[in-house]
């Protein structure tokens, strides 16, 4: 691609200056608006300094990316060209392969429904897809969105790149020794393990599928209640994907470019970028991963490899060159793969002060307790800069803030990692949070937590303002019983309630005669209703009541978690003077 600022961007001052200039010319950090092609709103450039993602678990392992910048001229959308038809430079860059574009837009739609406050635009996904894989190598995907050939990043063995030892036993990247970024959105296996999504509904989470990868990227970017219409959140999300200022500038440039107009082109005909952030970086001792799933890959560094270097066919020996001789030189500042990493030194994890009593919350509320884990050596010393993965398991729908059930956090200088705040869902019961070390098979630490039912301590009858209900034997009550629930004086919404027609004020067992409800399915008489819930105003209207041929006075009792109790008197008389009213006895009061 002929970028107007120069054909090749490299690491260092030149890259930063050129990318920053492009961002300035293109109105800097475009922030997403509501939906559609024109996101309109723009965040003020320089409104806040970019802050890296605090979790310490970036999506790509900071793998290399394409540094090509978009043309300065705005896109000029035109009808989709047929395969092989040359198009003008600006129009060509605005074209996105049809299946890839569809995946981005479907991901935006799903996030718009599940996390509307995030304001994720598909143009951001397209920008990341452009710099990570050239839109899946110009759209080389099948009808389901799966790449025709694996897209693998370089081996993350610390030789010129980050050092990330294998976390998936080679399941995604075919490498059982070190991790590699995988697929069109370039997720490293340890991140995909919790961030992966099924975007095409086939029941699988495949990082090589653009629908799955795009949806996963969207959820990844929207973590922690981010609002991507705000510059600080947008920058933090992008830096969390790949922690590089140059990367941030490049993604913002493409996002701005795509926001000005784009169109779909046939799969396989997209424009492939040619320059990457690791151009010129020596890799003298690449390690050899296991054979990838598809052996028909191109030559090292070719476009068939997505522009990423291919592993050497000859395995290198630890600490030496490919022939086992003198150690090969490494680029300055890169770690020695033979030196133990902080993760290697961890012997065990310890609870860092979380009390079980703190991990209880009412349905729908945030937990006040914080889960903290400390990584220690065998001697008990703290280990900093270790990634700890917190995983929620159990039958409740509790999540971490942001809606995820897995979170990865790096330990601080004291060896402590604090999980994001827990948020209780509506499903009650016990669940577990397990802390483990990413990249190590060490025993985890379990934290037990509980979600309790929403309470109500007072129930008040509101049936027609106290107007009597009337009924004759064998008939039906003209009106339905309604009540209001409160807790400590405030409205108690979504509170579960049970209504039972009881034998007497002192015998709360179910009556076998008198008034009854009807089963919604069979129409048979039932005298206990469960699964009732108050509405957003704390109100609950019971189903219609019917009477059998028995006359007299009967009791209906409604109870809720938290001690709320209301007993209602029902009278059935042949002359039609039956009424429904709160019992004046103490049993009718809350908490009886």
XYZ file of C-alpha atoms in Angstrom:
592
model
C 0.000 0.000 0.000
C 1.194 3.483 -0.821
C 0.723 5.346 2.419
C 0.942 9.110 1.881
C 3.382 9.505 4.773
C 5.885 6.988 3.482
C 5.754 3.350 2.513
C 7.206 1.784 5.626
C 6.649 2.445 9.302
C 9.087 1.053 11.842
C 9.263 1.019 15.602
C 10.704 4.117 17.177
C 10.309 7.831 16.835
C 9.532 7.744 13.119
C 6.534 5.455 13.628
C 5.163 7.491 16.491
C 5.576 10.790 14.685
C 4.001 9.598 11.436
C 1.131 7.783 13.134
C 0.478 10.746 15.413
C 0.469 13.084 12.418
C -2.025 10.864 10.651
C -4.274 10.792 13.651
C -4.146 14.585 13.887
C -4.996 15.006 10.201
C -7.829 12.488 10.525
C -9.360 14.331 13.503
C -7.568 12.140 16.020
C -9.513 9.810 18.268
C -12.877 9.275 16.604
C -15.330 8.043 19.222
C -18.341 5.930 18.341
C -21.814 7.278 18.167
C -25.023 5.318 18.222
C -25.040 3.014 15.204
C -24.642 3.008 11.452
C -21.923 4.261 9.171
C -21.612 7.774 10.529
C -20.711 7.832 14.188
C -20.585 11.576 14.195
C -19.289 12.309 17.674
C -15.591 12.859 18.184
C -13.671 12.784 21.413
C -11.457 15.755 22.023
C -7.902 14.898 21.138
C -5.711 14.869 24.174
C -8.662 14.981 26.553
C -6.999 12.338 28.678
C -3.738 10.485 28.511
C -4.021 6.919 27.221
C -3.867 4.414 30.046
C -2.942 0.755 29.510
C -5.470 -1.897 30.442
C -5.076 -2.542 34.191
C -5.739 -6.276 34.016
C -2.284 -7.189 32.700
C -3.793 -9.597 30.175
C -3.785 -8.028 26.722
C -5.530 -9.815 23.872
C -2.578 -10.310 21.544
C 0.416 -10.711 23.831
C 1.636 -7.480 22.168
C 2.329 -9.414 18.980
C 3.400 -7.490 15.859
C 0.761 -5.742 13.787
C 0.449 -4.068 10.393
C 1.554 -0.435 10.439
C 0.174 0.699 7.059
C -1.895 3.863 7.418
C -5.028 4.770 5.432
C -4.866 7.294 2.586
C -5.330 10.936 3.519
C -8.194 11.347 1.077
C -11.608 10.332 2.371
C -13.032 7.021 1.141
C -15.175 7.200 -1.964
C -17.577 4.260 -1.694
C -18.566 2.760 -5.000
C -20.431 -0.346 -6.090
C -18.637 -3.543 -5.115
C -16.107 -4.495 -7.804
C -16.009 -7.952 -9.239
C -13.081 -10.189 -8.426
C -9.925 -9.071 -10.167
C -11.256 -5.635 -11.084
C -8.715 -2.916 -10.229
C -10.023 0.001 -8.196
C -8.605 3.350 -7.190
C -6.383 3.445 -4.129
C -8.809 5.251 -1.789
C -11.774 3.127 -2.831
C -9.764 -0.080 -2.501
C -8.784 0.696 1.079
C -12.425 1.446 1.947
C -13.536 -1.990 0.742
C -13.911 -4.714 3.397
C -14.525 -8.376 2.467
C -18.247 -9.132 2.696
C -18.142 -11.920 5.291
C -15.643 -10.039 7.443
C -17.725 -6.857 7.310
C -20.851 -8.841 8.187
C -19.081 -10.304 11.226
C -18.122 -6.836 12.485
C -21.660 -5.504 12.109
C -23.213 -8.556 13.772
C -20.827 -8.158 16.701
C -21.783 -4.484 17.033
C -25.483 -5.430 17.036
C -24.980 -8.068 19.731
C -23.023 -5.668 21.952
C -25.615 -2.963 21.368
C -28.169 -5.322 22.931
C -26.057 -6.910 25.679
C -23.912 -3.908 26.657
C -25.642 -0.801 25.282
C -23.620 1.542 27.481
C -20.399 0.484 25.759
C -21.296 2.179 22.444
C -19.075 -0.163 20.429
C -18.890 0.785 16.725
C -18.117 -1.890 14.157
C -15.566 0.524 12.657
C -13.366 -0.072 15.729
C -13.489 -3.830 15.133
C -12.686 -3.224 11.469
C -9.709 -1.053 12.401
C -8.324 -3.716 14.724
C -9.002 -6.439 12.137
C -7.094 -4.367 9.581
C -3.945 -3.936 11.664
C -4.009 -7.451 13.130
C -4.566 -9.562 10.015
C -5.370 -7.336 7.055
C -9.066 -8.252 7.408
C -8.308 -11.980 7.530
C -5.800 -11.663 4.667
C -8.215 -9.789 2.435
C -11.167 -12.005 3.337
C -9.715 -15.486 2.886
C -12.566 -17.132 4.796
C -15.203 -19.738 4.004
C -18.966 -19.187 4.092
C -19.091 -19.742 7.862
C -16.330 -17.169 8.444
C -13.475 -19.571 9.228
C -10.087 -18.678 7.747
C -9.003 -20.905 4.865
C -5.521 -21.204 6.383
C -4.352 -20.591 9.942
C -3.236 -17.062 10.786
C -0.527 -17.365 13.409
C 1.581 -14.702 15.040
C 5.262 -15.293 15.803
C 6.348 -17.653 18.550
C 6.229 -15.736 21.827
C 9.415 -17.222 23.202
C 11.019 -13.996 24.419
C 13.333 -13.817 21.415
C 12.409 -10.464 19.944
C 8.862 -10.719 21.305
C 7.103 -11.274 24.608
C 7.769 -14.485 26.526
C 4.505 -16.398 27.005
C 4.878 -20.100 27.613
C 2.219 -22.499 26.350
C -1.182 -22.220 28.026
C -3.415 -24.322 25.748
C -1.262 -27.442 25.115
C -1.123 -26.372 21.477
C -4.894 -26.663 20.979
C -5.264 -23.330 19.168
C -1.799 -22.515 17.866
C -0.303 -25.998 17.376
C 2.559 -25.035 19.705
C 2.880 -26.937 22.983
C 5.956 -24.950 24.109
C 5.078 -21.283 23.632
C 1.923 -19.358 22.795
C 1.233 -17.624 19.485
C -1.485 -15.157 18.580
C -4.218 -16.921 16.598
C -6.803 -15.990 13.992
C -8.007 -12.823 12.264
C -8.193 -10.852 15.521
C -4.936 -12.360 16.856
C -5.943 -13.599 20.303
C -3.318 -15.398 22.358
C -4.661 -18.733 23.702
C -4.581 -17.677 27.360
C -6.869 -14.741 26.596
C -9.118 -16.668 24.220
C -9.692 -19.231 26.989
C -11.919 -16.714 28.784
C -12.705 -14.118 26.142
C -13.768 -16.524 23.362
C -17.342 -16.275 22.066
C -19.573 -18.179 19.640
C -20.506 -15.518 17.112
C -21.978 -17.678 14.343
C -24.134 -19.973 16.482
C -22.395 -23.244 15.621
C -21.818 -24.146 19.268
C -18.042 -23.601 19.080
C -15.691 -20.796 20.099
C -13.052 -20.749 17.375
C -10.437 -17.962 17.251
C -9.963 -18.790 13.555
C -13.588 -17.847 12.814
C -14.157 -14.157 12.102
C -17.673 -14.167 13.627
C -16.398 -15.728 16.853
C -13.271 -13.573 16.937
C -15.082 -10.301 16.194
C -17.671 -10.913 18.918
C -14.933 -11.872 21.373
C -13.014 -8.701 20.497
C -16.138 -6.634 21.066
C -16.721 -8.097 24.516
C -13.021 -7.725 25.309
C -13.073 -4.035 24.390
C -16.268 -3.452 26.395
C -14.988 -4.863 29.670
C -15.329 -2.999 32.951
C -18.358 -0.846 32.043
C -16.393 1.081 29.434
C -18.108 3.701 27.324
C -16.188 3.806 24.050
C -17.755 7.137 23.152
C -15.396 8.580 25.772
C -11.784 9.114 24.682
C -10.225 7.744 27.861
C -12.226 4.507 27.700
C -11.629 4.150 23.968
C -7.873 4.582 24.343
C -7.731 2.260 27.329
C -9.618 -0.438 25.440
C -7.308 -0.261 22.414
C -4.178 -0.234 24.566
C -5.591 -3.227 26.406
C -5.706 -5.044 23.079
C -2.082 -4.241 22.297
C -0.159 -2.016 24.719
C 1.595 0.301 22.300
C 1.144 4.008 21.612
C 1.955 3.387 17.943
C -0.713 0.688 17.863
C -3.238 3.074 19.394
C -2.509 5.749 16.796
C -2.715 3.291 13.907
C -6.031 1.809 15.043
C -7.529 5.266 15.582
C -6.468 6.253 12.062
C -8.241 3.285 10.482
C -11.280 3.711 12.684
C -11.604 7.319 11.544
C -11.098 6.300 7.932
C -13.765 3.562 8.014
C -16.166 5.894 9.814
C -16.166 8.180 6.774
C -17.505 5.470 4.491
C -16.877 1.925 3.374
C -18.438 -0.864 1.334
C -18.171 -4.618 0.948
C -16.031 -6.412 -1.617
C -16.109 -10.123 -2.503
C -14.321 -12.392 -0.049
C -10.702 -12.897 -1.008
C -10.406 -9.616 -2.932
C -9.599 -7.238 -0.089
C -6.468 -5.109 -0.020
C -3.698 -6.726 2.031
C -1.289 -4.466 3.959
C 2.431 -5.002 3.594
C 4.338 -3.464 6.498
C 4.491 -4.664 10.060
C 5.729 -3.317 13.358
C 8.472 -5.961 13.574
C 9.990 -5.269 10.149
C 13.759 -5.365 10.553
C 13.665 -7.080 13.964
C 16.179 -9.947 13.970
C 14.989 -13.389 14.928
C 18.032 -15.577 14.891
C 16.773 -18.471 17.009
C 13.097 -19.093 16.380
C 11.597 -22.035 18.177
C 9.640 -24.712 16.350
C 5.989 -25.208 17.236
C 4.072 -28.350 16.414
C 2.731 -28.620 12.864
C -0.275 -26.288 12.471
C -3.698 -27.634 11.620
C -3.276 -26.764 7.923
C 0.178 -27.622 6.515
C -0.266 -25.580 3.335
C 1.335 -22.412 4.604
C 3.581 -20.153 2.601
C 7.252 -19.422 2.881
C 8.606 -17.536 5.861
C 7.378 -13.949 5.850
C 5.227 -14.457 2.759
C 1.690 -13.156 2.344
C 0.456 -16.735 2.795
C 1.639 -16.427 6.379
C -0.215 -13.159 6.740
C 3.132 -11.388 6.683
C 4.199 -13.037 9.950
C 7.453 -15.010 10.066
C 7.244 -18.771 9.870
C 8.912 -20.939 12.524
C 12.180 -22.575 11.637
C 12.016 -26.248 10.562
C 14.950 -26.980 12.862
C 14.349 -26.820 16.603
C 16.772 -24.706 18.566
C 18.407 -26.029 21.698
C 17.868 -24.186 24.960
C 20.151 -21.196 25.213
C 21.929 -21.814 21.928
C 21.744 -21.395 18.188
C 20.091 -23.862 15.833
C 23.226 -26.031 15.814
C 23.477 -26.105 19.614
C 26.608 -23.969 19.546
C 27.156 -20.523 20.991
C 24.035 -18.684 22.064
C 22.592 -16.605 19.269
C 22.284 -12.852 19.854
C 18.965 -11.423 20.985
C 17.623 -7.969 20.276
C 18.399 -5.532 23.109
C 15.862 -5.527 25.906
C 14.343 -8.937 25.145
C 14.208 -11.567 27.904
C 16.371 -14.666 27.908
C 13.967 -17.623 27.430
C 16.234 -19.769 29.619
C 15.880 -17.397 32.587
C 12.967 -18.216 34.925
C 10.077 -15.813 34.547
C 8.131 -14.531 37.579
C 5.480 -17.099 36.715
C 8.069 -19.877 36.903
C 8.963 -18.903 40.468
C 5.423 -19.173 41.850
C 5.056 -22.155 44.166
C 1.536 -21.570 45.439
C -1.307 -19.112 45.843
C -2.746 -17.869 49.123
C -5.959 -16.115 50.112
C -4.872 -12.503 50.643
C -7.415 -11.681 53.317
C -10.810 -12.301 51.730
C -13.365 -13.243 54.417
C -16.133 -15.666 53.466
C -18.660 -13.486 55.310
C -17.935 -10.678 52.854
C -18.972 -12.717 49.839
C -22.741 -12.610 50.219
C -24.997 -10.298 48.257
C -28.695 -9.910 47.557
C -29.857 -10.732 44.044
C -29.167 -7.817 41.721
C -26.733 -6.102 44.098
C -22.968 -5.673 43.951
C -20.861 -7.630 46.419
C -19.085 -5.435 48.945
C -16.270 -7.916 49.592
C -13.170 -8.091 47.390
C -11.427 -11.288 46.352
C -7.645 -11.015 46.696
C -5.007 -13.647 45.979
C -1.283 -13.569 46.728
C 1.318 -15.353 44.596
C 4.242 -16.708 46.625
C 7.493 -18.586 46.141
C 8.211 -21.776 48.079
C 9.846 -19.622 50.757
C 6.739 -17.452 51.042
C 8.102 -14.404 49.211
C 5.724 -12.325 47.101
C 5.879 -12.667 43.319
C 4.946 -9.591 41.287
C 3.938 -9.383 37.605
C 2.204 -12.769 37.553
C -1.110 -13.164 35.784
C -3.848 -14.585 37.996
C -7.047 -15.831 36.386
C -10.277 -15.629 38.396
C -13.039 -17.941 37.149
C -16.663 -18.044 38.336
C -18.394 -21.427 38.412
C -21.746 -22.564 39.760
C -25.459 -22.345 38.994
C -25.979 -18.635 39.646
C -25.699 -15.876 37.048
C -23.236 -13.825 39.097
C -20.501 -12.120 37.078
C -17.627 -9.743 37.473
C -18.334 -6.079 36.770
C -18.795 -5.802 33.010
C -20.648 -9.101 32.650
C -17.716 -11.517 32.336
C -17.318 -14.739 34.296
C -13.537 -14.830 33.878
C -11.022 -12.071 34.603
C -7.228 -11.988 34.521
C -5.294 -9.594 36.752
C -1.539 -9.121 37.218
C -0.128 -9.246 40.748
C 1.213 -6.007 42.196
C 4.528 -5.363 43.941
C 3.205 -7.211 47.006
C 2.287 -10.248 44.931
C -1.424 -9.535 45.317
C -4.025 -9.655 42.568
C -7.504 -8.296 43.265
C -10.376 -9.650 41.218
C -12.851 -7.163 39.721
C -15.946 -6.495 41.816
C -18.559 -9.240 41.816
C -22.096 -8.500 40.689
C -24.990 -10.728 41.762
C -27.549 -11.712 39.147
C -31.164 -12.698 39.766
C -30.484 -16.407 40.241
C -29.909 -17.227 43.896
C -27.640 -19.856 45.395
C -23.978 -20.603 45.988
C -21.136 -20.233 43.512
C -17.357 -20.393 43.517
C -14.552 -18.151 42.325
C -11.285 -19.965 41.619
C -7.923 -18.179 41.322
C -5.216 -19.862 39.230
C -1.843 -18.889 37.778
C -1.944 -18.388 34.009
C 0.606 -20.655 32.351
C 1.125 -22.949 35.361
C -0.603 -26.120 36.565
C -0.691 -25.170 40.235
C -3.480 -25.785 42.713
C -5.899 -22.874 42.719
C -7.549 -21.041 45.591
C -11.346 -21.297 45.888
C -13.610 -18.586 47.285
C -17.211 -19.484 48.151
C -19.903 -16.872 47.576
C -23.673 -16.706 47.920
C -26.488 -14.815 46.232
C -29.531 -14.466 48.493
C -33.116 -13.657 47.582
C -34.368 -10.089 47.472
C -36.159 -9.374 50.774
C -39.325 -7.583 51.789
C -40.117 -6.974 55.462
C -43.544 -5.372 55.036
C -46.556 -6.365 52.916
C -49.585 -4.086 52.668
C -52.914 -4.946 50.995
C -53.927 -2.405 48.335
C -56.883 -4.251 46.798
C -59.170 -1.606 45.340
C -58.402 0.706 48.225
C -60.040 -1.738 50.636
C -63.251 -2.203 48.585
C -64.763 -5.564 49.590
C -64.557 -8.509 47.237
C -67.776 -10.424 46.826
C -68.406 -14.046 45.957
C -71.123 -16.681 46.231
C -70.531 -20.440 46.651
C -69.281 -21.935 43.381
C -68.580 -18.507 41.941
C -65.542 -16.295 41.505
C -64.323 -13.239 43.358
C -65.010 -10.081 41.391
C -61.598 -8.522 42.046
C -58.077 -9.783 42.547
C -55.996 -9.363 45.686
C -53.166 -6.865 45.272
C -50.415 -5.985 47.733
C -47.346 -3.780 48.007
C -43.948 -4.913 49.305
C -41.336 -2.710 50.950
C -37.995 -3.297 52.643
C -36.843 -0.862 55.309
C -39.385 1.580 53.958
C -38.197 1.399 50.336
C -39.975 -0.264 47.433
C -39.054 -3.964 47.209
C -39.061 -4.952 43.555
C -38.519 -8.409 42.062
C -39.195 -10.031 45.429
C -40.342 -13.648 45.341
C -43.614 -14.386 47.100
C -45.680 -17.426 48.029
C -49.473 -17.307 48.426
C -51.230 -20.086 50.341
C -54.834 -20.611 51.376
C -54.266 -21.863 54.939
C -56.447 -23.720 57.434
C -56.277 -21.171 60.244
C -54.245 -18.360 61.773
C -52.379 -20.922 63.870
C -52.221 -23.688 61.255
C -50.402 -22.562 58.121
C -50.845 -25.858 56.292
C -52.696 -25.728 52.994
C -56.483 -25.845 53.222
C -58.348 -28.573 51.359
C -61.605 -26.675 50.910
C -62.942 -23.201 50.342
C -61.462 -20.569 47.947
C -58.832 -21.641 45.424
C -56.771 -20.539 42.424
C -56.868 -22.326 39.092
C -53.844 -23.996 37.553
C -53.010 -22.034 34.401
C -52.517 -25.215 32.379
C -55.020 -27.754 33.655
C -57.636 -25.501 35.219
C -57.613 -27.642 38.357
C -57.949 -26.116 41.803
C -54.656 -25.151 43.537
C -54.332 -23.512 46.923
C -50.582 -22.663 46.928
C -48.871 -20.423 44.394
C -45.078 -20.115 44.192
C -42.789 -18.215 41.824
C -44.708 -14.965 42.260
C -42.685 -11.728 42.084
C -43.356 -8.093 42.793
C -43.001 -5.668 39.910
C -40.758 -2.607 39.588
C -43.114 -0.668 41.895
C -43.155 -3.423 44.519
C -46.699 -4.414 43.592
C -48.057 -7.935 43.251
C -51.482 -8.819 41.892
C -52.585 -12.374 42.620
C -54.494 -14.456 40.061
C -58.277 -14.578 40.290
C -59.783 -16.507 43.205
C -62.679 -18.936 42.944
C -64.969 -20.467 45.598
C -66.249 -23.988 45.957
C -69.577 -24.767 47.607
C -68.214 -24.292 51.132
C -69.365 -21.142 52.917
C -67.586 -19.391 55.751
C -64.470 -17.380 56.520
C -61.100 -18.423 55.060
C -57.519 -17.121 55.189
C -55.052 -16.335 52.380
C -51.458 -15.816 53.532
C -48.684 -14.248 51.412
C -45.044 -14.469 52.537
C -41.723 -13.151 51.214
C -38.039 -13.605 52.080
C -37.076 -11.056 54.705
C -40.068 -11.692 56.956
C -42.866 -10.009 55.015
C -46.236 -11.615 55.801
C -49.794 -10.609 54.981
C -52.919 -12.579 55.960
C -56.149 -11.771 54.127
C -59.642 -12.868 55.271
C -62.000 -14.289 52.666
C -65.702 -14.815 53.375
C -67.989 -16.838 51.151
C -71.744 -16.437 51.726
C -74.847 -17.477 49.848
C -76.236 -13.953 49.889
C -73.186 -12.592 47.987
C -71.792 -10.544 50.843
C -68.401 -12.238 50.822
C -65.470 -9.883 51.248
C -61.684 -9.980 51.086
C -59.896 -7.835 53.637
C -56.712 -7.758 55.704
C -57.165 -9.680 58.890
C -57.393 -7.332 61.873
C -55.610 -9.893 63.982
C -51.875 -9.622 64.734
C -51.305 -12.368 62.196
C -52.000 -9.873 59.429
C -49.096 -7.617 60.292
C -45.678 -7.758 58.631
C -43.347 -10.293 60.119
C -46.091 -12.345 61.780
